[in-house]
mmCIF file of C-alpha atoms in Angstrom:
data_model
loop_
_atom_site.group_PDB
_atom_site.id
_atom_site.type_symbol
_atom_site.label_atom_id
_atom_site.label_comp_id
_atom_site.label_asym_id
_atom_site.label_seq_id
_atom_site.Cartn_x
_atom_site.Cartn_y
_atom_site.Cartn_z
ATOM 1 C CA UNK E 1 181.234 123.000 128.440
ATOM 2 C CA UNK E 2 179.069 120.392 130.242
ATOM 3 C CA UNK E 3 179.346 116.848 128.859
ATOM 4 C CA UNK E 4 175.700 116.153 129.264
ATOM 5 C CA UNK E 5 174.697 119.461 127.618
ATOM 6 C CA UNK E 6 177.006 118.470 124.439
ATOM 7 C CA UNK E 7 175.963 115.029 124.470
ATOM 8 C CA UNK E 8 172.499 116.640 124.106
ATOM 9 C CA UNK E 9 173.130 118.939 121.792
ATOM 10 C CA UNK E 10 174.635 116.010 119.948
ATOM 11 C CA UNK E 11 171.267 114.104 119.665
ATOM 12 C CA UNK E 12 169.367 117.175 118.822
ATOM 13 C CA UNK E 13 171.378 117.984 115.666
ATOM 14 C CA UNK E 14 171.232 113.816 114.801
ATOM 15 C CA UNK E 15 167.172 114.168 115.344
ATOM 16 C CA UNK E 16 166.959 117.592 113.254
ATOM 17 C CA UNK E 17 169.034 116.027 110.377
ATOM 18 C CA UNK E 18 167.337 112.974 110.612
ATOM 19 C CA UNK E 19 163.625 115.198 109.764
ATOM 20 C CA UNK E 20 165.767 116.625 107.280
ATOM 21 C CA UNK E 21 165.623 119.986 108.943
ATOM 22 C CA UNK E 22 167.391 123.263 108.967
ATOM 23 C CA UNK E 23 167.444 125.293 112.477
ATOM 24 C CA UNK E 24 165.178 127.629 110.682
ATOM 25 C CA UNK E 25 162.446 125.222 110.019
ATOM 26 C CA UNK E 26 163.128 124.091 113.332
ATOM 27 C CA UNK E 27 162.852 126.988 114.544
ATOM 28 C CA UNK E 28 159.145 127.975 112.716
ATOM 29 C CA UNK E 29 158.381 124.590 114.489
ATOM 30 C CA UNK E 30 158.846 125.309 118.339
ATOM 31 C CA UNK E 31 159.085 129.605 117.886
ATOM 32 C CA UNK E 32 162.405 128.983 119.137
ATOM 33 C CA UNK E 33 165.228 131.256 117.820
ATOM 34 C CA UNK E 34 167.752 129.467 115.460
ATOM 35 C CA UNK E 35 170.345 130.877 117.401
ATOM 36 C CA UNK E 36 169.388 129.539 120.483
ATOM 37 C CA UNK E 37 168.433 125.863 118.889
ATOM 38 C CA UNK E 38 172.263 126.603 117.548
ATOM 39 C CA UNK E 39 173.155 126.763 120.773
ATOM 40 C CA UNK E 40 171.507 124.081 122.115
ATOM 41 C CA UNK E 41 173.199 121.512 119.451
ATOM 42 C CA UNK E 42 176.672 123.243 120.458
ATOM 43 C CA UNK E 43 176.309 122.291 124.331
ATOM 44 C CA UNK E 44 176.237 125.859 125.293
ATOM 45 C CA UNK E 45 172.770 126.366 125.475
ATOM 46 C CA UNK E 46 170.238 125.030 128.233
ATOM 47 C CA UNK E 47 167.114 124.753 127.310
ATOM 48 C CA UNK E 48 163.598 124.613 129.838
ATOM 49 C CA UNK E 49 161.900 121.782 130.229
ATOM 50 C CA UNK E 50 158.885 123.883 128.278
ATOM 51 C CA UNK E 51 161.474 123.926 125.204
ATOM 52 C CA UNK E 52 162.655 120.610 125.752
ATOM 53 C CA UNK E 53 158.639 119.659 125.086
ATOM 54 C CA UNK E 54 158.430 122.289 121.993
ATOM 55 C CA UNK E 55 161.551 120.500 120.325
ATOM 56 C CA UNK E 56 160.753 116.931 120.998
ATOM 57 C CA UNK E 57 157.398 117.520 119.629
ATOM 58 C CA UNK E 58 158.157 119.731 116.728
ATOM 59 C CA UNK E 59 160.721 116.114 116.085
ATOM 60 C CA UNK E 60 158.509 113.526 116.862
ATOM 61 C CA UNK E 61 160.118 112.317 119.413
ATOM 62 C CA UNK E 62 160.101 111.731 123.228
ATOM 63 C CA UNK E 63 161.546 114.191 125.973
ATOM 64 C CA UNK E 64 163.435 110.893 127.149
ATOM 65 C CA UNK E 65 165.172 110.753 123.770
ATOM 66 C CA UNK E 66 166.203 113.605 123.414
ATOM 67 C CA UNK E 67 167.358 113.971 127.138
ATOM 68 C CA UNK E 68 168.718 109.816 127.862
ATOM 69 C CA UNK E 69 172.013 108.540 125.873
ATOM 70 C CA UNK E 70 170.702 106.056 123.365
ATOM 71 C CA UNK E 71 171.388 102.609 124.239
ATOM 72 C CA UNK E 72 174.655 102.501 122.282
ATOM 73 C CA UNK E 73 176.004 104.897 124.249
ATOM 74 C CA UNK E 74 175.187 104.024 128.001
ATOM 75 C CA UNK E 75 177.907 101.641 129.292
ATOM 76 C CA UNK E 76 176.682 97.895 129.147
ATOM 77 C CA UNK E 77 176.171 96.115 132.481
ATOM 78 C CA UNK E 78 176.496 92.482 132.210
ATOM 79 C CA UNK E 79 176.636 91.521 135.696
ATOM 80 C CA UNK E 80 173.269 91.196 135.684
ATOM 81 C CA UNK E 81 171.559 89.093 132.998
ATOM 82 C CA UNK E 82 170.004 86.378 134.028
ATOM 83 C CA UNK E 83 170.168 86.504 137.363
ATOM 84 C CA UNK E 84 168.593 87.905 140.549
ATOM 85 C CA UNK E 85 169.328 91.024 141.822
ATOM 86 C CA UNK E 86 168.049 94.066 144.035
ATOM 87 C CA UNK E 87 168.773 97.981 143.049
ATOM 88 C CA UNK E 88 169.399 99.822 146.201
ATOM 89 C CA UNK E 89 167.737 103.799 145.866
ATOM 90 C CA UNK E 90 171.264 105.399 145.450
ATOM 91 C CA UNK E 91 171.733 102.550 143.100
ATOM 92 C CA UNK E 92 169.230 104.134 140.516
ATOM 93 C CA UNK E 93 170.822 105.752 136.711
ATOM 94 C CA UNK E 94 169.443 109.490 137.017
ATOM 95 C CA UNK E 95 168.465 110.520 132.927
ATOM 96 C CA UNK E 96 167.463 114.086 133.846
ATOM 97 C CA UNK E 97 166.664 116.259 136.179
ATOM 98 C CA UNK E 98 165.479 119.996 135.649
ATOM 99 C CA UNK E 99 166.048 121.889 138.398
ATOM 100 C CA UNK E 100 164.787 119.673 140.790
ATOM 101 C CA UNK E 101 160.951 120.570 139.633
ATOM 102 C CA UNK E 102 161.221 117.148 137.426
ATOM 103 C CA UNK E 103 163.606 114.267 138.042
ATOM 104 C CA UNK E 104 163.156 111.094 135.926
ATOM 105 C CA UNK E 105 165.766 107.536 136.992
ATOM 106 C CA UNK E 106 166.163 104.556 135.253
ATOM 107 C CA UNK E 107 165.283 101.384 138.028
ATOM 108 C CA UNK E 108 165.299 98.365 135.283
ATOM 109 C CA UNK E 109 166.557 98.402 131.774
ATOM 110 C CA UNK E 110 168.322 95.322 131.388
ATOM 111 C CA UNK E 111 165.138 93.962 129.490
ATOM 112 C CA UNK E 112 164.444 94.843 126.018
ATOM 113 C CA UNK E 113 160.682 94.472 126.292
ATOM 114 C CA UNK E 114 160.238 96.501 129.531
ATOM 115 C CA UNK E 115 161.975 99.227 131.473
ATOM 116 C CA UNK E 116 161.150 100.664 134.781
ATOM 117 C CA UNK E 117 161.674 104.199 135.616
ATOM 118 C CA UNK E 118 160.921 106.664 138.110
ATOM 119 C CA UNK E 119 159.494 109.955 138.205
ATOM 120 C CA UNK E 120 159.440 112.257 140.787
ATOM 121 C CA UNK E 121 157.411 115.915 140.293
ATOM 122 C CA UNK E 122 158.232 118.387 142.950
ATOM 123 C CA UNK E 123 154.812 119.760 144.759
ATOM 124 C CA UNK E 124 153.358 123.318 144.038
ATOM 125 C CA UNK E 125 155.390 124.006 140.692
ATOM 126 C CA UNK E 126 152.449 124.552 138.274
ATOM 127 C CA UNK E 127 154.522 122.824 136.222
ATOM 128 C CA UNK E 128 153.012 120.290 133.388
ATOM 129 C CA UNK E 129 155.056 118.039 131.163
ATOM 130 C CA UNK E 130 153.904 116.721 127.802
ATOM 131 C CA UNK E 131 154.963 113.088 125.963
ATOM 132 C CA UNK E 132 153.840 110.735 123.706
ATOM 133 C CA UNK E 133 155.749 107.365 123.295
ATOM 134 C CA UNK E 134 155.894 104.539 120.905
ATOM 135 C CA UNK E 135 155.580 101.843 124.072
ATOM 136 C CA UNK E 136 153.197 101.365 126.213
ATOM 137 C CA UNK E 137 153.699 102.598 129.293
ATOM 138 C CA UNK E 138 151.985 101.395 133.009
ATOM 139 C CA UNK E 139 152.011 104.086 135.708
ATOM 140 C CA UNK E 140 151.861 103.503 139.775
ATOM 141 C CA UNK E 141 151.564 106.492 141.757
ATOM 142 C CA UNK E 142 153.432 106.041 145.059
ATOM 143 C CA UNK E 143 153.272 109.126 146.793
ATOM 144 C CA UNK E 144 151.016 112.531 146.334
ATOM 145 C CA UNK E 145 148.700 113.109 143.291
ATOM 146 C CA UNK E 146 149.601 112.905 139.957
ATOM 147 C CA UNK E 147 147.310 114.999 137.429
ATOM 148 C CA UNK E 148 147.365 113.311 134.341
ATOM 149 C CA UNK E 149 145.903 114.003 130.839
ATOM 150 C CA UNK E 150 145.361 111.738 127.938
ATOM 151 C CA UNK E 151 144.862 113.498 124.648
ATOM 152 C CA UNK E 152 142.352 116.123 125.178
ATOM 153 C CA UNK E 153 140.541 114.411 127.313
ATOM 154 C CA UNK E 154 139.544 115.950 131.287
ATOM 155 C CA UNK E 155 142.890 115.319 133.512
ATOM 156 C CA UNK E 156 142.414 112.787 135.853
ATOM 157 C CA UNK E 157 143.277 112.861 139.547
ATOM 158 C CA UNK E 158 145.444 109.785 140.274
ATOM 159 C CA UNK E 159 146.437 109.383 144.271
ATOM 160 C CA UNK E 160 148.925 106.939 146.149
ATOM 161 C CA UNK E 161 148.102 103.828 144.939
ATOM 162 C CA UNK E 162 146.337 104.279 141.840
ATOM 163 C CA UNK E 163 147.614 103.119 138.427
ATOM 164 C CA UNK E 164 147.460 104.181 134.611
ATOM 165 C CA UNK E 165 147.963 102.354 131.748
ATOM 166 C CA UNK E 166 148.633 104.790 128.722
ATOM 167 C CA UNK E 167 148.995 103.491 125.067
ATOM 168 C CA UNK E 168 151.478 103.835 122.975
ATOM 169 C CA UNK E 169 151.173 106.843 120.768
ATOM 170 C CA UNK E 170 149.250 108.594 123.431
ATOM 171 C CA UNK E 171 149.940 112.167 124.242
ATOM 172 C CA UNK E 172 149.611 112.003 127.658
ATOM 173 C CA UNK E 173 150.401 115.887 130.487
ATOM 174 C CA UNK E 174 151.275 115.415 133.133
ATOM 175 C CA UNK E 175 151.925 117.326 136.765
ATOM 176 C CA UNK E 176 151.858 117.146 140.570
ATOM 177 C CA UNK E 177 148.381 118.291 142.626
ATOM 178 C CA UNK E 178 149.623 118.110 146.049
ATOM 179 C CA UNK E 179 151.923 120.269 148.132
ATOM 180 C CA UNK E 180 154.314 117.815 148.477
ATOM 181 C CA UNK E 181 156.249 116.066 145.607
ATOM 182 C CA UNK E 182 154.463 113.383 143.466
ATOM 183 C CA UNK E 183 156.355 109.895 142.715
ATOM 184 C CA UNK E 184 155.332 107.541 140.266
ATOM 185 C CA UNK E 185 156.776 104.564 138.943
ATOM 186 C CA UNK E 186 156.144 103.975 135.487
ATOM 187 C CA UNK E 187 156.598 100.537 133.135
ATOM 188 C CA UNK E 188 157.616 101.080 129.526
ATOM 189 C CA UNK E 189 156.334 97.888 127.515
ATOM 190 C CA UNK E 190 157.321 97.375 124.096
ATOM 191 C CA UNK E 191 156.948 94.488 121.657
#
């Protein structure tokens, strides 16, 4: 069994008990079996990034928490408070990856007001992925073009260079519209 598949499966049941749940009503929810949500909880299962997005939303909550180890459980580094520092690239904290079509890395999140995270969207997938946080969150595309929708609102075309600011409580899609992979760096901000 695959630690970060149980660890998962771990949060999922805590989020489903905490909506006072049953897999069956989770299940109405996302049009997800119960036996495979059962599965899911019991690290055996591995869910798409498309069901990852049904359960988070049918929970409330964001892909990242269901996918990242809360804070409690990610190993504290304090080497680094208060002081100056550089994070080499192989020095960034990879939270998930789905078969390389979607890889999302902690840079910065030694700050409780502001994190910094990267996300990289391989080219040519067709792939879209749906969140809505409770921070506000500043996006920087750095490479390709990054499709991105807010609400229902017309996508938007963002290339190298451009930036986003998206609200908290925002439902914001999002996918790569270039042939090669999309990278954007993106600023949580919370109060």
């Amino acid at each position: 069994m695959d630690a970060e598949q149980k660890a998962r499966g771990m949060r999922l049941k805590y989020y489903r008990k905490q909506e006072k749940l049953t897999l069956q009503q989770l299940s109405e929810r996302t049009g997800l079996s119960p036996g495979f949500l059962s599965k899911i909880e019991n690290g055996v299962g591995n869910p798409s990034v498309s069901n990852i997005q049904k359960i988070s939303y049918a929970l409330g909550i964001t892909v990242n928490e269901l996918m990242m180890p809360a804070a409690e459980e990610q190993p504290e580094d304090d080497a680094r408070q208060g002081e100056s520092f550089v994070v080499y690239g192989q020095g960034r904290k990879l939270l998930y990856n789905f078969a390389d079509t979607v890889c999302f890395e902690s840079v910065y999140e030694d700050n409780p007001h502001f994190k910094v995270n990267i996300l990289t969207l391989q080219g040519n997938t067709g792939q879209s992925y749906c969140s809505t946080h409770s921070y506000d969150e500043f996006g920087l595309v750095a490479q390709g073009v990054l499709s991105i929708q807010l609400g229902d609102g017309e996508p938007l075309e963002l290339h190298a260079g451009d930036c986003i600011m998206v609200r908290a409580h925002t439902k914001h899609t999002v996918s790569a519209k270039s042939a090669e992979a999309c990278v954007s760096h993106w600023i949580e901000i919370s109060n």
